[in-house]
Short mmCIF file of C-alpha atoms and ligand atoms in Angstrom, two decimals:
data_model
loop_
_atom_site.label_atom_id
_atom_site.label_comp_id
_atom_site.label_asym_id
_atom_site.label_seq_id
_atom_site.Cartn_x
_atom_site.Cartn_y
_atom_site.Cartn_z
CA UNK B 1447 -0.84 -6.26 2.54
CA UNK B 1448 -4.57 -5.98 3.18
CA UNK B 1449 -6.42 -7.98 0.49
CA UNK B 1450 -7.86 -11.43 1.38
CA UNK B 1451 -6.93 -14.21 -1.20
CA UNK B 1452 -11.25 -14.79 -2.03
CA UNK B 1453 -10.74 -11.67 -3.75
CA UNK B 1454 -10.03 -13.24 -7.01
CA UNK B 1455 -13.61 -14.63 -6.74
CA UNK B 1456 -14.67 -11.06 -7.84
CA UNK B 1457 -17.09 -10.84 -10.68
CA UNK B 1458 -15.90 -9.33 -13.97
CA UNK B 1459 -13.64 -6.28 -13.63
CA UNK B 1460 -15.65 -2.99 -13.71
CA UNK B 1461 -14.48 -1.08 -16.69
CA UNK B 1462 -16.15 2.46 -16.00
CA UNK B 1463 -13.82 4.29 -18.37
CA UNK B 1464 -15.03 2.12 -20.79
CA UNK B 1465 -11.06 1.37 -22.05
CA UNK B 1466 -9.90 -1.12 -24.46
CA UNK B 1467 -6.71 -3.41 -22.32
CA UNK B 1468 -3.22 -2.44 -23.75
CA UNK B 1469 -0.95 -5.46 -23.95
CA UNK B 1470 2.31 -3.93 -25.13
CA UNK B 1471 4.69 -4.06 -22.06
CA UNK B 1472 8.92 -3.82 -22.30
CA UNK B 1473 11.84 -3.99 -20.78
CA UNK B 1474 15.41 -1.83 -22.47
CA UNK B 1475 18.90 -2.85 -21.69
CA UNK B 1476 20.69 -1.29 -18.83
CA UNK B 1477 21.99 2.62 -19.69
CA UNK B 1478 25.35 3.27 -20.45
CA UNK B 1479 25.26 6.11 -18.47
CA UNK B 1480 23.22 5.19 -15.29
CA UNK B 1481 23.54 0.88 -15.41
CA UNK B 1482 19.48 0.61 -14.54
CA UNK B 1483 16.49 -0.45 -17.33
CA UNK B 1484 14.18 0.98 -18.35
CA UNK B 1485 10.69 0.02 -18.96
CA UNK B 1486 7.55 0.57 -21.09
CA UNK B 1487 3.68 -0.53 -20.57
CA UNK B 1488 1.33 0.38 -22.88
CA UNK B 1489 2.18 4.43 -24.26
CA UNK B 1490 3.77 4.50 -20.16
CA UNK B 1491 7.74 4.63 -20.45
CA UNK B 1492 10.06 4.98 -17.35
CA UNK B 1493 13.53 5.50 -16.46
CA UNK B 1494 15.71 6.35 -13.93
CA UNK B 1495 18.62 8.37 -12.96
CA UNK B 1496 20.85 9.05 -9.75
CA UNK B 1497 17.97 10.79 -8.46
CA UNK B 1498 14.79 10.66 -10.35
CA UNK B 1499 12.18 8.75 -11.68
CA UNK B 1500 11.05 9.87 -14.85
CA UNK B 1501 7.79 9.12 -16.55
CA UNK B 1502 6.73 9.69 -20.09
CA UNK B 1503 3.46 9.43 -22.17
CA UNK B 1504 1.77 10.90 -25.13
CA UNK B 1505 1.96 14.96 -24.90
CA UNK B 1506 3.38 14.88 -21.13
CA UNK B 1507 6.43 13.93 -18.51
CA UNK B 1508 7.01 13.59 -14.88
CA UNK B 1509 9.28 13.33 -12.21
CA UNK B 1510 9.84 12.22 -8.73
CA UNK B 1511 12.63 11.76 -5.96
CA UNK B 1512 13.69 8.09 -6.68
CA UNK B 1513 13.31 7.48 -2.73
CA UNK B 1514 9.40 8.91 -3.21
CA UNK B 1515 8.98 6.58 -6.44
CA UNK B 1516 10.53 3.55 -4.79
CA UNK B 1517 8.50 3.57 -1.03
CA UNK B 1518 4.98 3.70 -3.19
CA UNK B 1519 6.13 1.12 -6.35
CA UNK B 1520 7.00 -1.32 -3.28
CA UNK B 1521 3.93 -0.88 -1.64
CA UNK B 1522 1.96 -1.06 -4.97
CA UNK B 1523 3.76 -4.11 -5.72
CA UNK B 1524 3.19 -6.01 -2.04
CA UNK B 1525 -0.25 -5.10 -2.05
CA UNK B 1526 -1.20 -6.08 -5.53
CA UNK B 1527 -2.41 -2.75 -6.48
CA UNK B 1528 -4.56 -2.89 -2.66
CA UNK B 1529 -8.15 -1.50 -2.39
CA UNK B 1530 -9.29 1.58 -5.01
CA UNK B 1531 -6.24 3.75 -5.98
CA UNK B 1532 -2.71 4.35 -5.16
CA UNK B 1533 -1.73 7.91 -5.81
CA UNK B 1534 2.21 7.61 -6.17
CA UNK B 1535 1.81 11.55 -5.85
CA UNK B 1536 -0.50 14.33 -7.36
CA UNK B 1537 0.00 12.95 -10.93
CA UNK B 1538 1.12 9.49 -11.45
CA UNK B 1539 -1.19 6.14 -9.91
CA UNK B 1540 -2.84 3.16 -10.19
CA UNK B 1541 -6.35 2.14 -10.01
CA UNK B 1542 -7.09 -1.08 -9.31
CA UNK B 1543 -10.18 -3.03 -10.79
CA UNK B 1544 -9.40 -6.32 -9.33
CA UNK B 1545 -8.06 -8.82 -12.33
CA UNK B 1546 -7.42 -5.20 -14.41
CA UNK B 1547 -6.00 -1.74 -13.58
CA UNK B 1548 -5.59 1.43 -14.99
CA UNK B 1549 -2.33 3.08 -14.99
CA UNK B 1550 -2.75 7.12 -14.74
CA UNK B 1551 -1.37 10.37 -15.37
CA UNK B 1552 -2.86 13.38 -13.68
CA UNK B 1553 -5.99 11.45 -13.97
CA UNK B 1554 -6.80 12.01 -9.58
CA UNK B 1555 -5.03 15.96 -10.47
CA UNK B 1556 -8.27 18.13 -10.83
CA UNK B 1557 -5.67 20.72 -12.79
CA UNK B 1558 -4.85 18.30 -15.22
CA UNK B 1559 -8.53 16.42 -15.91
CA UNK B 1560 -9.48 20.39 -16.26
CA UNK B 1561 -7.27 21.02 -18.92
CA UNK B 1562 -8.10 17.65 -20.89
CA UNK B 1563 -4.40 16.34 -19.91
CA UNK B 1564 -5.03 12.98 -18.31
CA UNK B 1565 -3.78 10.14 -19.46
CA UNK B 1566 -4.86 7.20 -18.46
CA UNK B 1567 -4.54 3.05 -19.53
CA UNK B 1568 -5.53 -0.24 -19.07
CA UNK B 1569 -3.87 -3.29 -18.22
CA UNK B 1570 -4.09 -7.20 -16.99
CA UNK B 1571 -3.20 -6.63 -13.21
CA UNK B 1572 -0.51 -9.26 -13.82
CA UNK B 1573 1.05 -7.90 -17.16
CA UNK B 1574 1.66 -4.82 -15.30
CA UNK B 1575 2.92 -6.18 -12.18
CA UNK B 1576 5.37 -8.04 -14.12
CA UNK B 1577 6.58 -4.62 -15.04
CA UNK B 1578 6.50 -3.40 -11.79
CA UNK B 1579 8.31 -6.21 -9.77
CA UNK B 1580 10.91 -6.01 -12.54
CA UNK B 1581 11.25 -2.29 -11.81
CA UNK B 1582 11.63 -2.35 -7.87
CA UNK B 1583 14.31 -5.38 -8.25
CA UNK B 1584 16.04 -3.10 -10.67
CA UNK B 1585 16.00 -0.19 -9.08
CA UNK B 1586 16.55 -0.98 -5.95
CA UNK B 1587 20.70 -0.64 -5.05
CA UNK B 1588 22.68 -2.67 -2.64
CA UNK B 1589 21.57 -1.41 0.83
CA UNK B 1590 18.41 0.12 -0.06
CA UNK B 1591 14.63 -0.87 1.47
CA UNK B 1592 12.39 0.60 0.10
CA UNK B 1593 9.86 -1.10 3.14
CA UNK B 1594 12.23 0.51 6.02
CA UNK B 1595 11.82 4.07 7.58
CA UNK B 1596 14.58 6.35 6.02
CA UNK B 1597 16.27 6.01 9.48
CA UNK B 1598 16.84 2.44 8.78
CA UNK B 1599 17.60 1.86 5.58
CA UNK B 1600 20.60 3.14 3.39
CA UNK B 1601 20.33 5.53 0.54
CA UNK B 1602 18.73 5.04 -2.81
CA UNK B 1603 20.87 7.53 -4.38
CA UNK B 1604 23.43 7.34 -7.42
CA UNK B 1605 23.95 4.59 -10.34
CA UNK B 1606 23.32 1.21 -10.37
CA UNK B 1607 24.95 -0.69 -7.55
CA UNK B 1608 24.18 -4.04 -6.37
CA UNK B 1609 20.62 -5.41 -5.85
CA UNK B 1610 18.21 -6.09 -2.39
CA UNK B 1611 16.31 -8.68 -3.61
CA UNK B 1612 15.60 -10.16 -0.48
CA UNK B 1613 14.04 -6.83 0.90
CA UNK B 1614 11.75 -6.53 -2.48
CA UNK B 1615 10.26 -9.73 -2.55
CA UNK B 1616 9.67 -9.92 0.85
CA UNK B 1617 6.42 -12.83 1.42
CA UNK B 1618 3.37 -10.46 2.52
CA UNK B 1619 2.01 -11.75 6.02
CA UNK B 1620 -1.83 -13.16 5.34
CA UNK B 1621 -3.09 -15.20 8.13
CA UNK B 1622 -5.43 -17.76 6.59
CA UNK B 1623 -7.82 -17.36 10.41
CA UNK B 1624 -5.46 -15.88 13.09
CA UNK B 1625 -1.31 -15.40 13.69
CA UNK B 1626 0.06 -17.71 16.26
CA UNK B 1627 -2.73 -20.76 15.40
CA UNK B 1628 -1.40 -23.87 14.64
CA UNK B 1629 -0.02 -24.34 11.02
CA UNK B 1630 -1.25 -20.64 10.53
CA UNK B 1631 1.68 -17.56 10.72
CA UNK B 1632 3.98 -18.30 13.22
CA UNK B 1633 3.92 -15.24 16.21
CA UNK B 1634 7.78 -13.19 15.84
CA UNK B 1635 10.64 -13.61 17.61
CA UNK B 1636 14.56 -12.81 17.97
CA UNK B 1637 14.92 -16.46 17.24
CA UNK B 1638 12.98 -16.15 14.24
CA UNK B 1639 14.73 -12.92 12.78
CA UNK B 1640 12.22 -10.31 14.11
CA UNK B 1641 14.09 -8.60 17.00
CA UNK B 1642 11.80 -6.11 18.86
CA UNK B 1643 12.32 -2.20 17.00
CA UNK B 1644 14.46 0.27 18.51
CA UNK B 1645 11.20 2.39 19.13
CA UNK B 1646 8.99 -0.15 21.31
CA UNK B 1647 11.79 -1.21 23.49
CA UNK B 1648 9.21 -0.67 26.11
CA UNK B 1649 6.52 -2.80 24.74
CA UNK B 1650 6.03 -5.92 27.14
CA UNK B 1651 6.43 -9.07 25.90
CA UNK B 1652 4.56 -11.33 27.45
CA UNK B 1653 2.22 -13.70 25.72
CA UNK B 1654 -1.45 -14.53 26.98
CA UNK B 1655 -1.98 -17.70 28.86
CA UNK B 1656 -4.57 -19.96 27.58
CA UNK B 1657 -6.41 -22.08 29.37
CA UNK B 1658 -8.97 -23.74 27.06
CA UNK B 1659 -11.93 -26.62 28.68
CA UNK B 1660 -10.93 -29.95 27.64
CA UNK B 1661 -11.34 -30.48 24.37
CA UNK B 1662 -10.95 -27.18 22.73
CA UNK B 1663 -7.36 -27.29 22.82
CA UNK B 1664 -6.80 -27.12 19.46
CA UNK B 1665 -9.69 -24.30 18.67
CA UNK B 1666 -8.82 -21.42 21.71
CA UNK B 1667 -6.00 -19.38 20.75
CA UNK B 1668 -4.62 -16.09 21.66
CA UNK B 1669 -1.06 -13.83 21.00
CA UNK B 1670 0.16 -10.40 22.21
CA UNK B 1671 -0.55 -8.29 19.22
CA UNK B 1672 1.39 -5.22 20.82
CA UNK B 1673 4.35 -7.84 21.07
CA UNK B 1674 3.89 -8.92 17.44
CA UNK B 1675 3.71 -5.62 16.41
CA UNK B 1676 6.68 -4.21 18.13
CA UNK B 1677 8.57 -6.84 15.91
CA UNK B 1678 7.96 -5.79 12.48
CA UNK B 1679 10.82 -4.98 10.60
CA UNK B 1680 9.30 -3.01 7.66
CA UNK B 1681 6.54 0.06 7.86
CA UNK B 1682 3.18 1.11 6.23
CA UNK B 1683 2.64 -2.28 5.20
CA UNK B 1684 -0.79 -4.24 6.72
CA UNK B 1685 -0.91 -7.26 6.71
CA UNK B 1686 -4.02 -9.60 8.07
CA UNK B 1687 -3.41 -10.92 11.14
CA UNK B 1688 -6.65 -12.22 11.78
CA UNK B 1689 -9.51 -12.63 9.05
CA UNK B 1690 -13.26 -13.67 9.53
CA UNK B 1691 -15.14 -13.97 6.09
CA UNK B 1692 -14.74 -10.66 4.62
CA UNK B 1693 -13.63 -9.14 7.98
CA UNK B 1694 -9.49 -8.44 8.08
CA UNK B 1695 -7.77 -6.98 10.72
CA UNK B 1696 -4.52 -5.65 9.40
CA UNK B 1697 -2.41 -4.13 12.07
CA UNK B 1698 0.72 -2.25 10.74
CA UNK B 1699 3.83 -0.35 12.25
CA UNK B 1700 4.39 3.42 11.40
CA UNK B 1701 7.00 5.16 10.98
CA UNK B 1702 7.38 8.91 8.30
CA UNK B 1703 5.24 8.74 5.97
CA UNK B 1704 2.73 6.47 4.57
CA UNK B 1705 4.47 6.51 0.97
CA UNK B 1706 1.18 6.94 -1.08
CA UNK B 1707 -2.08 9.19 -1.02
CA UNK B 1708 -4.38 6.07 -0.82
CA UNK B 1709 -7.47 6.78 -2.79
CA UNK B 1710 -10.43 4.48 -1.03
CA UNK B 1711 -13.35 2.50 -3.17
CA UNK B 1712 -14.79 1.67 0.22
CA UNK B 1713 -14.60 2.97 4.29
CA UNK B 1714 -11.46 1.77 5.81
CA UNK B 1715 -11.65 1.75 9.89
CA UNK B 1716 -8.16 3.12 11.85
CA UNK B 1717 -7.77 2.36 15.30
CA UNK B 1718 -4.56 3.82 16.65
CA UNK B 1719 -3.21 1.64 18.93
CA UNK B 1720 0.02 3.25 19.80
CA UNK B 1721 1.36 6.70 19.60
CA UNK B 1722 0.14 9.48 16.95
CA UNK B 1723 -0.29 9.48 13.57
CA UNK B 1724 -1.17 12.52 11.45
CA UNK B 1725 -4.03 11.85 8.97
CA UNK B 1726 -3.80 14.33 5.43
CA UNK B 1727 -7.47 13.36 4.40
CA UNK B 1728 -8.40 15.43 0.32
CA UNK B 1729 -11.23 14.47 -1.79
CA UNK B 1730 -9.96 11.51 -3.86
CA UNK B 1731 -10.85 12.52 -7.25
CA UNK B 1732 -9.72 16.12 -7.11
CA UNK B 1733 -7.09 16.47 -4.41
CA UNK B 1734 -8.81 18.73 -2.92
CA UNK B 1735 -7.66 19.49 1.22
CA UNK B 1736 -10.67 18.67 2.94
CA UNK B 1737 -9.25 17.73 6.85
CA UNK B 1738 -5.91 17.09 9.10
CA UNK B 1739 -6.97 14.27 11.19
CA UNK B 1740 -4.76 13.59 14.61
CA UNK B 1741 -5.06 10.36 15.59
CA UNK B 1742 -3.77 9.52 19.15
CA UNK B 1743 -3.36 5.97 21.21
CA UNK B 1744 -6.73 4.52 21.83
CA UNK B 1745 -8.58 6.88 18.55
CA UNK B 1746 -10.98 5.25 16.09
CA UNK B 1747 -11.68 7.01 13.07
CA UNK B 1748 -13.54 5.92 9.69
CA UNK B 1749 -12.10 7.34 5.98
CA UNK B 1750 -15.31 7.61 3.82
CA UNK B 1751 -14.93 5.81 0.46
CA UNK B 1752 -14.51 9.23 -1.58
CA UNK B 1753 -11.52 10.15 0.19
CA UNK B 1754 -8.04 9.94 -0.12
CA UNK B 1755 -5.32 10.12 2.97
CA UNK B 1756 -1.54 10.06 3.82
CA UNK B 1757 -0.70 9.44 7.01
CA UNK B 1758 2.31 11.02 8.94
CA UNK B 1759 4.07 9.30 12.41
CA UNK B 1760 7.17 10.72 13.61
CA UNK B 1761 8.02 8.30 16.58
CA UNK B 1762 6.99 5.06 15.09
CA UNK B 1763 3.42 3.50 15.66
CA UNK B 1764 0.93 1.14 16.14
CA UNK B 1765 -2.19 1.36 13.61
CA UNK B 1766 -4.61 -1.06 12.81
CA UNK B 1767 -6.05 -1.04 9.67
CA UNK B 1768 -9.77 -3.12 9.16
CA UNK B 1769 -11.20 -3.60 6.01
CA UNK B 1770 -13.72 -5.19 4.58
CA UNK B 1771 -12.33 -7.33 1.59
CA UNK B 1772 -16.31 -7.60 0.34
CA UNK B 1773 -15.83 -7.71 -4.08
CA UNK B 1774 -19.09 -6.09 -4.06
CA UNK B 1775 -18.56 -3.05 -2.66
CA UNK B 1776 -16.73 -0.78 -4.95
CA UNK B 1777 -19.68 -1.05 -7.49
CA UNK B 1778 -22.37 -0.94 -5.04
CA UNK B 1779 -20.93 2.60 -4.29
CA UNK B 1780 -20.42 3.87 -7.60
CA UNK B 1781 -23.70 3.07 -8.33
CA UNK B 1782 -24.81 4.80 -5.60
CA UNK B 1783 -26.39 1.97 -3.61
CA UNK B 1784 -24.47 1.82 -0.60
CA UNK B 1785 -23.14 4.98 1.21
CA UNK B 1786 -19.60 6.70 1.15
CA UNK B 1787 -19.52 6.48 4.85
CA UNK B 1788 -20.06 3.69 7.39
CA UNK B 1789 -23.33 5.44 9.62
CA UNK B 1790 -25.60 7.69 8.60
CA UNK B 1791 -26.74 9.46 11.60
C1 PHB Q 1096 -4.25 2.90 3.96
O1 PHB Q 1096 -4.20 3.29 2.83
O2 PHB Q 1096 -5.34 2.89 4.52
C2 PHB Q 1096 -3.05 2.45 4.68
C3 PHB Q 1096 -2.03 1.86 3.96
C4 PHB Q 1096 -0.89 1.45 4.63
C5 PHB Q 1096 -0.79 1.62 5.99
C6 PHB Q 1096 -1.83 2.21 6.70
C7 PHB Q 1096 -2.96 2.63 6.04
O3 PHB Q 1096 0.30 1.22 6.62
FE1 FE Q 1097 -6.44 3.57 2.98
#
């Protein structure tokens, strides 16, 4: 995932909603009928069946494909809520406010906020996310990844069978200056359990040669990204590879689709560094279509900070991902004091 670790140095959570934190969080015994829990946070409750996810609240109730739910609860989950909001889809989210977060119903759904029928809470990032991680181990069967592309994973499908615990709490990658440094993230290898993907066979795998003035052995570094890349086992997941104060570059492999509408609080670069990837780019508070963005090898583009965008990649990709982790940000913009996009021209 793409948050550095200095962003629990953030100053007190905003709290522009101005809503009171709900503590109440539960989890029910397994159904009779299905085997899986459910679970309650605040007025939230959720359960699920062979093929749905079903969510309840005060005066409304939703549903999604299981497999849907599942990709964007694991990603929500690795990233620890990430930047701004995660739209699970066009009603149900989370908005994250860095120590707090604000679960929502049709809250990013102009339809719904129109008719008064949002619903929205408040939480302790971690009270939730115990909720959460108990969800994804729970509803996750035998043979199911909810990080792989659908081609490479089993189904999610049916009643409760088995666990994959080992593919839900997968460790996030966060280099502390730069993969491949010494005592930092080690580079990937078959010999490490990262054999290259069945889609970048042809990636070369060479690594650069270094040849650093006496001296600097220990400071000059350098690893085939395109190498490291072609070795990830798991998809629409950045993680930092290399980070310089507030600076992360989080390079990610692609491959369907990203499994949330990612809702920004600040500008978020892309540069595509293999392949294509298909950009779905709506206003993030309305959902509103605003552009298709087709991103080929060697494209940079910027998302503004009032955005939200999906991506698409049918033959899996290379993307790189660079934030800017900065805890300041998200209120300088809603106060209007720095700009929704990175250059004003
Ligand atoms: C994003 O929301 O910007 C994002 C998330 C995951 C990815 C790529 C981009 O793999
Ligand atoms: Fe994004």
């Amino acid at each position: 995932m793409a948050m550095a670790e200095s962003r629990t140095e953030a100053p007190a959570a905003a709290n522009p909603r101005n809503l009171p934190l709900q503590t109440r969080v539960g989890v029910g015994p397994p159904s009779n009928r299905t085997g899986y829990k459910s679970f309650t946070a605040g007025d939230f409750a959720f359960h699920r069946d062979s093929y749905f996810t079903h969510i309840i609240w005060p005066g409304g109730r939703h549903q999604m494909p299981v497999d849907t739910f599942l990709r964007a609860l694991m990603r929500d989950v690795a990233w620890n809520f990430f930047y701004g909001t995660v739209n699970f889809d066009l009603v149900f989210g989370t908005t994250n406010f860095y120590g707090e977060v604000e679960m929502f119903a049709g809250a990013t759904n102009e339809a719904f906020v129109a008719a008064g029928r949002d619903f929205v809470q408040r939480f302790k990032s971690e009270e939730l996310m115990g909720i959460f991680k108990a969800m994804i181990g729970d509803w996750t069967n035998a043979g199911y990844d909810p990080f792989a592309a659908p081609m490479e994973t089993g189904a999610p499908w049916g009643t409760k069978n088995g666990d994959n615990e080992r593919a839900v709490t997968r460790l996030r990658v966060t280099a502390a200056r730069m993969v491949g440094l010494p005592g930092d993230v080690p580079k990937r290898s078959d010999g490490n359990g990262f054999p290259v993907n069945r889609m970048f066979a042809d990636v070369a795998q060479d690594e650069p040669e270094v040849h650093a003035e006496p001296g600097f052995e220990g400071e000059v570094a350098a690893f085939n990204l395109f190498a490291y890349l072609s070795r990830s086992d798991v998809t629409w997941n950045p993680s930092v590879c290399s980070i310089l104060r507030e600076s992360l570059f989080c390079p990610t492999s692609e491959e369907f689709t990203l499994p949330v509408e990612h809702g920004n609080d600040r500008v978020e670069w892309f540069v595509q560094l293999s392949d294509e990837i298909i950009w779905a780019i709506k206003d993030r508070d309305t959902g509103r279509y605003r552009a298709q963005v087709v991103c080929k090898a060697g494209d940079v583009c910027c998302m503004p900070a009032d955005i939200r965008h999906q991506g698409f990649s049918e033959k899996r990709s290379m993307l790189l991902v660079w934030e800017n982790a900065s805890a300041k940000i998200p209120e300088l913009i809603r106060q209007g004091k720095a700009p929704n996009v990175p250059v004003i021209f």
